[in-house]
XYZ file of C-alpha atoms in Angstrom:
643
model
C 70.023 -288.152 40.300
C 72.979 -290.446 39.855
C 75.995 -289.099 41.692
C 78.901 -290.181 39.520
C 80.398 -292.275 36.766
C 81.662 -294.578 39.498
C 78.092 -295.509 40.405
C 77.298 -296.135 36.724
C 80.139 -298.679 36.670
C 78.942 -300.493 39.769
C 76.716 -302.986 37.984
C 72.930 -303.307 37.729
C 71.064 -301.407 40.467
C 68.885 -304.174 41.877
C 68.679 -303.483 45.594
C 66.738 -301.340 45.743
C 65.297 -301.213 42.223
C 65.269 -297.733 40.681
C 61.864 -296.097 40.304
C 59.954 -296.919 37.137
C 59.654 -293.507 35.489
C 58.331 -294.938 32.251
C 58.844 -293.364 28.863
C 59.799 -289.679 28.977
C 57.322 -287.802 26.764
C 59.526 -284.688 26.659
C 62.188 -286.267 24.432
C 61.922 -287.634 20.864
C 61.323 -291.352 20.363
C 61.333 -293.658 17.369
C 57.908 -294.621 15.958
C 56.101 -297.542 17.556
C 56.948 -300.752 15.719
C 54.580 -303.575 14.815
C 56.524 -306.863 14.991
C 53.344 -309.017 14.829
C 54.636 -311.579 17.313
C 52.690 -314.733 17.968
C 51.603 -315.418 21.573
C 54.473 -317.865 21.968
C 56.954 -315.324 20.600
C 55.685 -312.695 23.041
C 56.300 -315.171 25.847
C 59.801 -315.786 24.498
C 60.543 -312.038 24.310
C 59.526 -311.630 27.943
C 61.583 -314.631 29.026
C 64.589 -313.256 27.140
C 64.295 -309.968 29.024
C 63.821 -311.509 32.466
C 66.973 -313.673 32.221
C 69.043 -310.591 33.140
C 67.476 -310.569 36.628
C 67.258 -312.883 39.647
C 63.910 -314.705 39.984
C 62.935 -312.670 43.059
C 62.459 -309.622 40.815
C 60.501 -311.306 38.015
C 57.124 -310.674 39.628
C 57.808 -306.942 39.724
C 59.422 -306.580 36.309
C 57.425 -308.991 34.121
C 54.184 -306.897 34.023
C 55.933 -303.650 33.068
C 58.066 -305.380 30.445
C 54.948 -306.969 28.938
C 53.304 -303.538 28.840
C 56.279 -302.014 27.021
C 56.239 -304.844 24.468
C 52.539 -304.268 23.795
C 52.717 -300.457 23.639
C 56.021 -299.915 21.835
C 56.828 -303.213 20.134
C 59.975 -303.539 22.300
C 61.018 -304.095 25.881
C 63.114 -301.012 26.603
C 63.350 -301.403 30.407
C 62.845 -297.691 30.995
C 63.093 -298.305 34.751
C 66.835 -298.833 34.276
C 67.533 -295.864 31.996
C 70.546 -294.071 33.577
C 69.851 -290.586 34.904
C 73.416 -289.343 34.610
C 73.894 -286.530 32.073
C 75.011 -288.323 28.915
C 78.076 -286.708 27.402
C 81.689 -287.573 26.601
C 83.394 -286.919 29.925
C 87.197 -286.459 29.756
C 88.919 -289.817 29.535
C 90.656 -289.521 32.911
C 87.299 -289.352 34.732
C 86.241 -292.913 33.958
C 86.969 -295.411 36.773
C 88.896 -297.964 34.693
C 91.925 -300.217 34.965
C 93.048 -299.410 31.399
C 92.881 -296.286 29.247
C 91.698 -298.378 26.317
C 88.570 -299.313 28.258
C 88.109 -295.683 29.283
C 88.316 -294.659 25.620
C 85.542 -297.116 24.733
C 83.380 -295.724 27.546
C 84.110 -292.195 26.352
C 82.939 -293.075 22.849
C 79.762 -294.772 24.091
C 78.867 -291.735 26.173
C 79.529 -289.468 23.209
C 77.118 -291.570 21.138
C 74.411 -290.832 23.705
C 74.998 -287.088 24.149
C 71.682 -285.355 23.245
C 73.667 -282.921 21.090
C 74.982 -285.893 19.094
C 72.193 -288.476 19.168
C 69.086 -287.840 17.101
C 66.942 -289.949 19.448
C 68.908 -290.759 22.590
C 66.935 -293.714 23.919
C 66.733 -295.275 20.491
C 70.388 -294.471 19.800
C 71.101 -296.647 22.828
C 69.408 -299.359 20.755
C 72.097 -298.938 18.120
C 74.726 -299.565 20.771
C 72.988 -302.403 22.581
C 69.932 -304.585 21.994
C 66.719 -303.094 20.813
C 65.304 -304.982 23.774
C 66.926 -304.794 27.225
C 68.990 -301.801 26.055
C 69.283 -300.037 29.401
C 70.303 -303.175 31.293
C 73.017 -303.990 28.769
C 74.363 -300.452 29.115
C 74.927 -300.993 32.867
C 76.576 -304.364 32.300
C 78.914 -303.072 29.595
C 80.131 -300.203 31.770
C 80.690 -302.560 34.686
C 82.745 -304.916 32.514
C 84.785 -302.069 31.017
C 85.520 -300.571 34.425
C 87.044 -303.865 35.652
C 88.756 -304.960 32.419
C 92.525 -305.540 32.344
C 94.930 -305.427 29.382
C 94.618 -309.217 29.179
C 90.861 -309.376 28.680
C 88.499 -308.741 25.754
C 84.834 -307.799 26.041
C 82.738 -309.801 23.563
C 79.505 -308.195 22.317
C 76.825 -310.265 20.556
C 74.400 -307.829 18.892
C 74.354 -305.579 21.937
C 74.484 -308.394 24.487
C 77.688 -308.413 26.582
C 78.666 -312.086 26.465
C 81.423 -311.381 28.964
C 85.116 -310.742 29.488
C 87.424 -313.391 28.045
C 91.202 -313.866 28.490
C 93.298 -312.485 25.615
C 96.706 -311.034 24.777
C 97.713 -307.408 25.493
C 97.963 -306.965 21.716
C 94.373 -308.172 21.200
C 91.397 -305.840 20.779
C 89.824 -304.869 24.086
C 86.366 -305.253 22.556
C 84.991 -307.296 19.634
C 81.497 -306.387 18.426
C 79.151 -308.137 16.021
C 75.699 -306.791 15.156
C 72.961 -308.511 13.190
C 74.987 -311.545 12.157
C 72.009 -313.497 10.827
C 72.234 -316.578 8.582
C 71.885 -315.085 5.054
C 68.636 -316.818 4.088
C 66.973 -315.304 7.171
C 68.292 -311.761 6.786
C 64.987 -310.274 5.606
C 63.035 -307.253 6.842
C 60.253 -309.448 8.148
C 62.612 -311.665 10.129
C 64.440 -308.603 11.404
C 61.287 -307.134 12.956
C 60.613 -310.414 14.754
C 64.186 -310.957 15.951
C 64.421 -307.293 16.896
C 61.406 -307.634 19.204
C 62.659 -310.916 20.666
C 65.881 -309.240 21.771
C 68.162 -311.613 19.881
C 69.684 -309.306 17.276
C 70.061 -305.619 16.463
C 70.572 -303.131 13.675
C 74.004 -301.631 14.291
C 73.850 -298.917 11.622
C 77.266 -297.929 10.324
C 78.988 -296.302 13.292
C 76.725 -296.246 16.365
C 76.962 -299.995 16.786
C 80.757 -299.752 16.840
C 80.673 -296.879 19.347
C 82.064 -294.412 16.811
C 78.989 -292.285 16.071
C 79.668 -288.560 16.413
C 76.434 -287.204 14.973
C 76.184 -285.439 11.622
C 79.673 -283.983 11.988
C 80.940 -287.507 11.375
C 79.817 -287.367 7.763
C 80.370 -283.664 7.028
C 83.839 -284.551 5.748
C 82.619 -287.112 3.221
C 79.578 -285.018 2.275
C 81.737 -281.960 1.602
C 84.047 -284.061 -0.591
C 81.014 -285.417 -2.432
C 79.567 -281.968 -3.142
C 82.951 -280.557 -4.220
C 83.627 -283.436 -6.586
C 80.062 -283.384 -7.913
C 80.692 -279.797 -8.959
C 83.904 -280.803 -10.698
C 82.301 -283.738 -12.511
C 78.867 -282.373 -13.406
C 79.407 -278.599 -13.546
C 83.067 -278.519 -14.564
C 84.140 -276.277 -11.698
C 85.460 -276.300 -8.138
C 83.901 -272.881 -7.566
C 80.371 -273.636 -6.388
C 79.376 -270.087 -5.504
C 75.856 -269.495 -6.805
C 75.240 -273.203 -7.393
C 72.163 -274.700 -5.736
C 72.161 -278.148 -4.127
C 68.711 -279.500 -3.170
C 68.280 -282.535 -0.937
C 66.372 -283.780 2.108
C 66.996 -284.909 5.660
C 68.414 -283.152 8.723
C 68.653 -286.152 11.035
C 71.573 -287.818 12.715
C 73.610 -288.283 9.528
C 71.740 -286.345 6.860
C 72.093 -283.222 9.028
C 75.656 -283.025 7.705
C 74.409 -281.776 4.353
C 73.732 -278.255 5.620
C 77.214 -277.667 6.985
C 78.910 -279.453 4.077
C 77.121 -277.259 1.523
C 78.370 -274.084 3.195
C 81.946 -275.354 3.525
C 81.839 -276.287 -0.182
C 80.601 -272.754 -0.952
C 77.197 -273.470 -2.508
C 73.545 -272.854 -1.655
C 72.252 -275.907 0.187
C 68.470 -276.289 0.441
C 67.509 -279.166 2.727
C 63.902 -280.258 3.277
C 62.909 -281.822 6.607
C 59.371 -282.816 7.652
C 60.140 -283.126 11.370
C 60.463 -279.768 13.114
C 62.482 -281.185 16.028
C 65.701 -282.084 14.115
C 65.287 -279.041 11.872
C 65.135 -276.683 14.852
C 67.994 -278.564 16.491
C 70.249 -278.036 13.464
C 69.281 -274.353 13.380
C 70.065 -273.833 17.070
C 73.384 -275.651 16.632
C 74.315 -273.308 13.787
C 74.238 -275.987 11.118
C 71.371 -274.246 9.347
C 71.698 -270.527 8.654
C 68.028 -269.992 7.853
C 64.728 -271.846 8.234
C 61.438 -271.352 6.404
C 58.068 -273.084 6.314
C 56.864 -271.163 3.290
C 57.609 -272.474 -0.209
C 57.278 -269.009 -1.740
C 59.877 -267.677 0.668
C 62.085 -270.706 0.023
C 62.059 -270.069 -3.731
C 62.725 -266.370 -3.180
C 65.762 -267.076 -0.968
C 67.127 -269.527 -3.545
C 66.959 -266.818 -6.219
C 68.542 -264.197 -3.964
C 71.373 -266.483 -2.854
C 72.097 -267.565 -6.431
C 72.371 -263.958 -7.597
C 74.560 -262.967 -4.641
C 76.722 -266.104 -5.046
C 76.552 -266.568 -1.300
C 77.125 -269.732 0.681
C 73.836 -270.547 2.403
C 72.242 -273.459 4.241
C 68.472 -273.093 4.074
C 66.201 -275.503 5.898
C 62.727 -275.971 4.424
C 60.260 -277.287 6.982
C 58.133 -279.406 4.715
C 58.133 -282.441 2.494
C 60.851 -282.669 -0.135
C 58.287 -283.918 -2.676
C 56.495 -280.555 -2.442
C 59.837 -278.802 -2.932
C 60.790 -280.845 -6.001
C 57.367 -280.313 -7.567
C 57.516 -276.568 -6.880
C 60.964 -276.299 -8.474
C 59.520 -277.930 -11.603
C 56.544 -275.546 -11.567
C 58.931 -272.588 -11.374
C 60.819 -273.899 -14.378
C 57.592 -274.325 -16.331
C 56.479 -270.810 -15.387
C 59.750 -268.891 -15.908
C 62.142 -271.180 -17.799
C 64.616 -270.704 -14.941
C 66.269 -273.852 -13.581
C 66.776 -273.080 -9.891
C 68.657 -276.239 -8.961
C 72.043 -277.442 -10.254
C 72.705 -280.479 -8.070
C 70.250 -282.806 -6.354
C 70.224 -285.808 -4.057
C 68.284 -287.319 -1.149
C 69.239 -288.517 2.329
C 65.981 -289.670 3.834
C 66.382 -293.029 5.585
C 64.965 -295.195 2.824
C 66.743 -298.240 4.185
C 63.827 -298.119 6.651
C 60.985 -296.711 4.513
C 57.978 -298.076 6.387
C 58.983 -297.481 10.008
C 59.756 -293.773 10.096
C 62.619 -293.518 7.622
C 60.492 -291.858 4.914
C 57.453 -289.634 5.392
C 55.134 -289.561 2.361
C 53.936 -286.216 1.058
C 50.258 -287.117 1.499
C 50.522 -287.244 5.328
C 51.932 -285.042 8.045
C 54.348 -286.529 10.581
C 51.766 -287.424 13.228
C 49.401 -288.950 10.665
C 52.236 -291.019 9.209
C 53.414 -292.224 12.633
C 49.903 -293.373 13.431
C 49.181 -295.058 10.102
C 52.458 -297.006 9.948
C 51.392 -298.601 13.244
C 47.638 -299.057 12.682
C 47.605 -299.969 8.973
C 51.102 -300.900 7.748
C 49.914 -302.125 4.333
C 48.052 -298.888 3.596
C 51.079 -296.909 4.742
C 53.322 -298.885 2.399
C 51.027 -298.054 -0.541
C 51.131 -294.338 0.307
C 54.929 -294.373 0.588
C 55.167 -295.902 -2.882
C 52.820 -293.260 -4.308
C 54.949 -290.520 -2.771
C 58.162 -291.969 -4.153
C 56.689 -292.103 -7.647
C 55.727 -288.407 -7.407
C 59.182 -287.479 -6.122
C 60.966 -289.306 -8.925
C 58.649 -287.822 -11.567
C 59.633 -284.274 -10.548
C 63.328 -285.170 -10.335
C 63.209 -286.755 -13.804
C 61.718 -283.606 -15.341
C 64.302 -281.318 -13.749
C 67.119 -283.663 -14.767
C 65.993 -283.568 -18.379
C 66.478 -279.791 -18.235
C 70.015 -279.919 -16.872
C 69.978 -280.707 -13.142
C 72.424 -283.406 -12.038
C 71.043 -285.899 -9.523
C 72.767 -288.723 -7.681
C 71.705 -291.369 -5.193
C 73.330 -290.857 -1.811
C 73.439 -294.530 -0.955
C 70.369 -294.384 1.285
C 68.495 -296.903 -0.911
C 66.470 -294.089 -2.509
C 66.663 -295.453 -6.042
C 66.338 -299.047 -4.853
C 63.094 -298.283 -3.001
C 61.872 -296.045 -5.830
C 62.331 -298.967 -8.208
C 60.378 -301.227 -5.856
C 57.659 -298.557 -5.808
C 57.389 -298.621 -9.596
C 59.037 -295.253 -10.248
C 60.903 -294.646 -13.517
C 64.482 -295.111 -12.328
C 65.675 -298.143 -14.282
C 68.662 -297.792 -16.567
C 68.265 -299.361 -19.966
C 70.805 -302.173 -20.258
C 72.116 -301.469 -16.760
C 73.536 -304.032 -14.377
C 72.121 -305.126 -11.031
C 73.558 -302.105 -9.196
C 72.832 -299.497 -11.882
C 69.895 -297.098 -12.141
C 68.913 -294.106 -14.252
C 70.996 -291.974 -11.906
C 74.385 -292.974 -10.515
C 75.147 -293.465 -6.869
C 77.574 -290.979 -5.407
C 80.147 -293.790 -5.289
C 79.767 -294.717 -8.955
C 80.296 -291.182 -10.258
C 81.925 -289.208 -7.452
C 83.558 -290.959 -4.499
C 84.375 -294.346 -6.015
C 87.488 -293.194 -7.846
C 88.573 -291.358 -4.698
C 88.191 -294.554 -2.683
C 90.272 -296.338 -5.305
C 93.076 -293.840 -4.744
C 93.067 -294.879 -1.097
C 91.163 -291.883 0.304
C 88.181 -292.029 2.623
C 86.727 -289.959 5.473
C 88.439 -290.808 8.758
C 87.596 -289.144 12.073
C 89.364 -288.556 15.323
C 87.940 -287.828 18.744
C 89.905 -285.795 21.274
C 89.264 -287.787 24.441
C 90.602 -285.119 26.820
C 87.667 -282.864 25.971
C 90.119 -279.947 25.748
C 89.616 -277.741 22.638
C 93.304 -276.805 22.696
C 94.246 -280.459 22.253
C 91.893 -280.687 19.286
C 93.567 -277.679 17.652
C 96.941 -279.346 18.130
C 95.764 -282.558 16.449
C 94.378 -280.497 13.558
C 97.743 -278.767 13.152
C 99.601 -282.097 13.177
C 97.255 -283.634 10.596
C 97.509 -280.582 8.329
C 101.314 -280.557 8.477
C 101.523 -284.267 7.645
C 99.111 -283.951 4.708
C 100.988 -280.940 3.314
C 104.259 -282.846 3.517
C 102.830 -285.876 1.704
C 101.023 -283.816 -0.941
C 104.309 -282.351 -2.152
C 105.437 -285.809 -3.294
C 102.423 -287.006 -5.330
C 100.898 -286.346 -8.751
C 98.309 -283.642 -9.372
C 95.279 -285.945 -9.291
C 96.230 -287.280 -5.866
C 97.358 -283.839 -4.664
C 93.833 -282.541 -5.234
C 92.531 -285.030 -2.664
C 95.117 -283.963 -0.098
C 94.178 -280.329 -0.747
C 90.493 -281.110 -0.199
C 91.282 -282.803 3.110
C 93.463 -279.900 4.256
C 90.611 -277.553 3.300
C 88.267 -279.691 5.369
C 90.444 -279.531 8.504
C 90.861 -275.762 8.288
C 87.224 -275.007 7.534
C 85.888 -277.467 10.129
C 87.499 -275.438 12.902
C 85.925 -272.230 11.591
C 82.504 -273.863 11.589
C 82.625 -274.960 15.266
C 83.181 -278.640 14.500
C 84.049 -280.582 17.660
C 85.550 -283.973 16.925
C 92.555 -289.031 20.237
C 90.496 -292.027 19.293
C 90.824 -292.542 15.564
C 88.064 -294.242 13.592
C 86.223 -293.768 10.333
C 82.817 -293.650 8.851
C 82.561 -297.161 7.414
C 81.751 -295.369 4.145
C 85.270 -295.590 2.816
C 87.848 -297.592 0.904
C 87.680 -300.959 2.677
C 85.180 -301.106 5.486
C 81.899 -301.708 3.689
C 80.519 -304.117 1.115
C 77.370 -302.362 -0.065
C 76.321 -303.024 -3.676
C 74.118 -299.924 -3.845
C 76.623 -297.610 -2.221
C 80.306 -298.149 -1.316
C 80.885 -301.001 -3.768
C 78.387 -299.901 -6.432
C 81.297 -299.179 -8.777
C 82.577 -302.779 -8.586
C 81.716 -304.247 -11.992
C 83.267 -307.725 -11.972
C 80.149 -309.288 -10.437
C 81.460 -309.253 -6.857
C 79.546 -306.179 -5.676
C 77.230 -308.489 -3.713
C 80.123 -310.306 -1.995
C 81.172 -309.320 1.532
C 84.705 -310.703 1.825
C 86.303 -307.246 1.958
C 84.389 -305.971 5.003
C 84.803 -309.235 6.918
C 88.514 -309.485 6.096
C 88.895 -305.849 7.073
C 87.859 -306.305 10.688
C 89.764 -309.589 11.020
C 92.915 -307.901 9.748
C 92.398 -304.805 11.903
C 91.923 -307.011 14.967
C 95.322 -308.710 14.819
C 97.176 -305.625 13.567
C 96.504 -303.441 16.583
C 92.920 -302.096 16.667
C 91.635 -301.239 20.146
C 88.222 -302.541 19.177
C 86.579 -303.893 16.036
C 82.979 -304.311 14.889
C 81.066 -306.055 12.103
C 77.493 -305.066 11.235
C 74.706 -306.264 8.974
C 72.471 -303.557 7.588
C 74.036 -300.172 8.254
C 73.146 -297.296 5.955
C 71.089 -298.978 3.246
C 69.079 -301.560 5.116
C 69.049 -304.931 6.819
C 70.374 -307.650 4.536
C 71.675 -305.128 1.987
C 75.180 -304.430 3.322
C 78.031 -305.593 5.543
C 80.052 -302.996 7.492
C 83.369 -303.418 9.274
C 84.534 -300.777 11.751
C 87.280 -300.125 14.282
C 88.498 -297.838 17.045
C 92.180 -297.143 17.616
C 93.540 -295.330 20.674
C 96.554 -293.121 19.944
C 98.290 -292.098 23.184
C 101.665 -290.972 21.860
C 103.457 -294.167 22.830
C 105.806 -296.094 20.558
C 103.456 -299.078 20.781
C 100.500 -296.985 19.612
C 102.515 -295.708 16.659
C 103.454 -299.250 15.676
C 99.813 -300.348 15.841
C 98.662 -297.355 13.794
C 101.197 -297.908 11.020
C 100.439 -301.605 10.766
C 96.669 -301.431 11.070
C 95.953 -298.362 8.943
C 98.145 -299.605 6.097
C 96.103 -302.811 6.009
C 92.792 -300.999 6.477
C 93.338 -298.992 3.284
C 95.350 -301.444 1.174
C 92.746 -304.189 1.598
C 90.112 -302.147 -0.217
C 92.446 -300.741 -2.843
C 93.672 -304.267 -3.699
C 90.077 -305.524 -4.006
C 89.139 -302.577 -6.247
C 92.262 -303.187 -8.321
C 91.286 -306.840 -8.852
C 87.814 -305.734 -9.976
C 89.379 -303.704 -12.798
C 89.571 -300.149 -11.415
C 92.452 -298.309 -13.079
C 92.998 -295.861 -10.218
C 93.268 -298.712 -7.743
C 95.666 -300.591 -10.045
C 98.022 -297.618 -10.133
C 97.671 -296.908 -6.404
C 98.422 -300.436 -5.237
C 101.427 -300.661 -7.585
C 102.901 -297.513 -6.026
C 102.139 -298.835 -2.557
C 103.972 -302.097 -3.265
C 107.005 -300.098 -4.384
C 107.031 -298.316 -1.018
C 106.278 -301.400 1.109
C 108.540 -304.378 0.448
C 106.347 -306.748 2.492
C 103.241 -305.993 0.430
C 102.570 -308.326 -2.505
C 99.196 -308.139 -4.238
C 97.832 -310.398 -6.976
C 97.477 -308.068 -9.967
C 94.939 -308.626 -12.746
C 95.931 -308.927 -16.388
C 93.814 -306.689 -18.565
C 91.843 -308.050 -21.500
C 93.471 -306.361 -24.497
C 91.315 -307.913 -27.202
C 87.636 -308.488 -26.363
C 87.190 -310.276 -29.687
C 88.947 -313.276 -28.126
C 86.203 -313.481 -25.505
C 83.440 -312.947 -28.055
C 84.782 -315.650 -30.376
C 85.104 -318.164 -27.543
C 81.536 -317.551 -26.413
C 80.163 -317.832 -29.946
C 81.977 -321.135 -30.429
C 80.555 -322.756 -27.312
C 77.139 -321.119 -27.072
């Protein structure tokens, strides 16, 4: 057993080599991948892994690395997996030259805490390479432990390129993940590059060291459910309303807690018993059932009692949707008011979606042994799921896409989700950004997060009190529409504490105003044709970097799939100093105003009003404002003349 954090920061343990314990069968792992490498590519993957070690060790390591590549589709280097208990140790325990470096280490360790990470070893992949992950972990901690305030750690898709001289005002770490030339950013190329150890899928927050498990998205999910009730049901009182969805994994697990905080009945289907049981033991789920009859009975009872309930159904969501339709046909009673889906359909054929025709073990085997057959079965399952959702929607249920590429993949599967006359980002059902969160983003609101690096619950309470007081002060000076958003955020802070939430490093889910260009999610309500452009996310991290961020990150692929999105993220250490306050004011103003200005230019009325008010309060801010087309006949006549 490793003795201390100090040993973890000492560099790669090469003399002697640690014992090769292999893959631990007692913990969850991602499904085996099938990269279909050529013999020459397999050789290249092995060479890429061995370059981290002196030649004297190649004879020992090459055979085991080749075995891992053959058995798992990756070289994980399990021999070098740290044995230290992974958790966010208090910031003053890390052996560092600078507190900023210690904060980064704290956040990395929090990412890997088994209570936070869905699959710890594979979550390490989201921090470092999907090949050589364990070795890169050791190197990163060694670099961070020796870093000064005049150095920056540069990370290339998980690979620590090294420490480079920089200014004290510069970020201490700059991260890029999956920066592939656009024409080569396809799923097929990803699988190959992934196995070669030359790129990685950074997700939205793990790759920027800001992942805090499902609690990281409870805030945004609660806001989504509350505002869905206001838009679709005409009420903020969701007692007795039923919200049906799927997924209890690393991010989708937030749905259970968010439903209860919003006051409704949340029914969440999950095929994998491990995350379902984990959420139940953590208190995120109030009840669990494997029986559909019992599930339907509890829905009816909770509706009548108008109780807040999170009910986990251990089974496939397709079975649940079809049963809800059968109940409507049999009784005329619509048992669901709101519906969505949070299965990982950005990764539908490698464990992100489990088709109803197969159990989990059958699916895991088939996706490896017969990928084409598995793809066909996934498409059949998606068509069945959409058919049931369509029928329930026709009877009054309101469904939205949660930005997980559900409707995009359903369309590719041939399901009936197309919107007649719709644009490239529009489907039969709206995304949660198009109908719910988009206008909130345009007002300058998005879900931020803060992490109390002392590990002291009393400090967390104090930060909650400070945030609440500031929001209450601001809310007294704004109009009613904006005040509602402040009230929702104050509600979130107060209720989060009651529900044992445990989140000072400040960051955000990249799902927000400025950080993400994602045409099927965060920017799906951009209608000027620029939804597929990524200038906003790229500009966001550049601007954050020279305005005071402690670290910045840019990812390809997070949330909705490789090649479908660009995410920009940051971490900002707040230590109470005057310098930290200056950085926060400068950086956070840019981080929000960038996105609001872009949304204003695209024609969003909320953003237009918000950025005008912001310019009045900030003399240095000057934004190019769009002129509105007052007479569309002018456009029509011009086109007719020259068509």
